[in-house]
């Protein structure tokens, strides 16, 4: 009797899993990479993005500002205090009444709490700290906050995603929804899930942010990119994170 | 009902909607019959434009018989045989502005500067190809009569 029940349960569970898998056609860019690049991401010792995380780790405990505080002075061990944080960004910032991405929050903390001045977008330090904080969520499912104040911004991101732009007149959706899995010249078009950022891009020979990646796509369509830190990028990120909800954070990922 | 009708009328109105520098053209029954330059294009130059990735961009999406171009995309039908499938006027309209043929197409409009958003300063007010280049490409596409030509590598 018990055995029967148990096997029935196993079968039901298997059916559920299979159902979930069949429904979820989402693929991380990782799934589309060659085995060599996948191995490079998987092994911390060969993942160049880990250098940025290591630099972030030392910045985490480096004193700065008039009070010579470090991130660690207030936040303690990042492995405890920063766990899961990257999975729920961008988040709404009550002070500025707008959403902030993780890099924006870190820069704000450094400016206003550490009083050591903001960190410029895409600066080595900001990318390093964001990578280190992001690493504390590696493997965790993306979990956008249920905060109604974010909704209009996420909707704006969705609209941007479907808007044609640039001299070539492409929308993000035309490539990443309608033609994902196809080849644009030699490049395989991924589904554009923001699971791995900041990440090491072989083409950059550096670790960079999601905004840098989006900037590349916009330049590719011969559009004028938004300014770094601009609200449009954060709106796009809100939409992309919602679209990728439940997928695992890979920071720092590796991409071609 | 009124607004879409007005929009359509505007979209198909030749002349006044186009910027002064662009050659004016007329769309009739899915074709632009008249050459943009008044002359036939040069198919040899047209082939070079299509094959050259940076210029024509065609092979980012299309395939065709271009053994010298190794990384051809797979987002669009092969160009092989297209000269038999389509008339010269249809090919010209497809090149000038493919969105007039299919509003959802991913193929860029090669001879249009209006109705584009956030164009980078370096490309603003510039068409992807100029009128003689459009004619060269049309002349080349007209020569693609053989369906098998694209398959051979």
Short mmCIF file of C-alpha atoms in Angstrom, two decimals, chain A residues 100-204:
data_model
loop_
_atom_site.label_atom_id
_atom_site.label_comp_id
_atom_site.label_asym_id
_atom_site.label_seq_id
_atom_site.Cartn_x
_atom_site.Cartn_y
_atom_site.Cartn_z
CA UNK A 100 17.73 51.36 -8.99
CA UNK A 101 19.78 48.54 -10.44
CA UNK A 102 22.30 46.76 -8.25
CA UNK A 103 25.23 48.86 -9.48
CA UNK A 104 23.21 52.02 -8.81
CA UNK A 105 22.44 50.86 -5.27
CA UNK A 106 26.08 50.06 -4.56
CA UNK A 107 27.20 53.43 -5.89
CA UNK A 108 24.51 55.16 -3.82
CA UNK A 109 25.65 53.35 -0.68
CA UNK A 110 29.22 54.27 -1.34
CA UNK A 111 28.29 57.90 -1.92
CA UNK A 112 25.74 58.49 0.83
CA UNK A 113 26.59 55.98 3.54
CA UNK A 114 30.28 55.43 3.11
CA UNK A 115 30.60 59.06 1.99
CA UNK A 116 33.38 58.11 -0.39
CA UNK A 117 31.74 59.54 -3.54
CA UNK A 118 29.75 57.69 -6.22
CA UNK A 119 31.52 55.18 -8.46
CA UNK A 120 31.33 55.96 -12.19
CA UNK A 121 29.29 53.53 -14.28
CA UNK A 122 31.36 50.75 -15.83
CA UNK A 123 34.38 51.74 -13.73
CA UNK A 124 36.55 48.84 -12.76
CA UNK A 125 35.65 49.26 -9.06
CA UNK A 126 31.90 49.40 -9.61
CA UNK A 127 31.95 46.37 -11.93
CA UNK A 128 34.10 44.53 -9.37
CA UNK A 129 31.84 45.30 -6.40
CA UNK A 130 28.72 44.44 -8.42
CA UNK A 131 30.28 41.17 -9.52
CA UNK A 132 31.21 40.31 -5.93
CA UNK A 133 27.72 41.14 -4.62
CA UNK A 134 26.17 39.27 -7.58
CA UNK A 135 28.29 36.20 -6.87
CA UNK A 136 26.56 35.89 -3.48
CA UNK A 137 23.35 35.02 -5.37
CA UNK A 138 24.87 32.54 -7.79
CA UNK A 139 22.51 29.60 -8.27
CA UNK A 140 19.54 31.43 -6.77
CA UNK A 141 16.37 31.89 -8.83
CA UNK A 142 15.69 35.38 -10.16
CA UNK A 143 12.91 36.75 -7.95
CA UNK A 144 11.66 40.19 -9.01
CA UNK A 145 10.03 42.01 -6.07
CA UNK A 146 6.25 42.29 -6.08
CA UNK A 147 6.25 46.03 -5.72
CA UNK A 148 3.47 47.86 -7.56
CA UNK A 149 5.63 50.97 -7.77
CA UNK A 150 7.87 49.10 -10.22
CA UNK A 151 5.04 48.20 -12.59
CA UNK A 152 4.99 51.36 -14.74
CA UNK A 153 8.77 51.16 -15.18
CA UNK A 154 8.64 47.48 -16.11
CA UNK A 155 5.86 48.23 -18.60
CA UNK A 156 7.99 50.99 -20.10
CA UNK A 157 10.81 48.45 -20.43
CA UNK A 158 8.53 46.07 -22.25
CA UNK A 159 7.50 48.83 -24.65
CA UNK A 160 11.16 49.69 -25.31
CA UNK A 161 11.87 46.02 -25.95
CA UNK A 162 9.26 45.93 -28.72
CA UNK A 163 10.15 49.27 -30.28
CA UNK A 164 12.06 49.31 -33.54
CA UNK A 165 15.15 51.51 -33.41
CA UNK A 166 18.25 52.56 -35.26
CA UNK A 167 19.03 52.85 -38.94
CA UNK A 168 18.49 49.09 -39.26
CA UNK A 169 15.04 49.44 -37.67
CA UNK A 170 15.15 46.35 -35.42
CA UNK A 171 13.39 45.84 -32.11
CA UNK A 172 14.92 43.70 -29.36
CA UNK A 173 11.92 41.38 -29.67
CA UNK A 174 12.47 40.79 -33.39
CA UNK A 175 15.85 39.24 -32.65
CA UNK A 176 15.47 37.80 -29.16
CA UNK A 177 11.86 36.51 -29.36
CA UNK A 178 11.08 36.02 -33.03
CA UNK A 179 14.52 34.88 -34.19
CA UNK A 180 16.14 33.43 -31.06
CA UNK A 181 18.10 30.30 -31.95
CA UNK A 182 18.71 31.61 -35.47
CA UNK A 183 22.00 32.91 -36.82
CA UNK A 184 22.75 36.52 -37.59
CA UNK A 185 25.81 35.90 -39.71
CA UNK A 186 27.93 33.66 -37.51
CA UNK A 187 26.33 34.76 -34.21
CA UNK A 188 23.68 32.62 -32.59
CA UNK A 189 20.89 34.86 -31.33
CA UNK A 190 20.28 34.06 -27.64
CA UNK A 191 17.01 34.63 -25.80
CA UNK A 192 18.60 37.58 -23.96
CA UNK A 193 18.23 36.45 -20.37
CA UNK A 194 20.15 38.70 -17.98
CA UNK A 195 21.21 35.79 -15.77
CA UNK A 196 24.97 36.23 -15.85
CA UNK A 197 25.80 39.90 -15.25
CA UNK A 198 28.28 41.33 -14.66
CA UNK A 199 29.98 38.80 -16.91
CA UNK A 200 33.23 38.23 -18.76
CA UNK A 201 32.75 38.67 -22.48
CA UNK A 202 35.47 37.19 -24.66
CA UNK A 203 34.91 39.94 -27.23
CA UNK A 204 35.49 42.61 -24.55
#
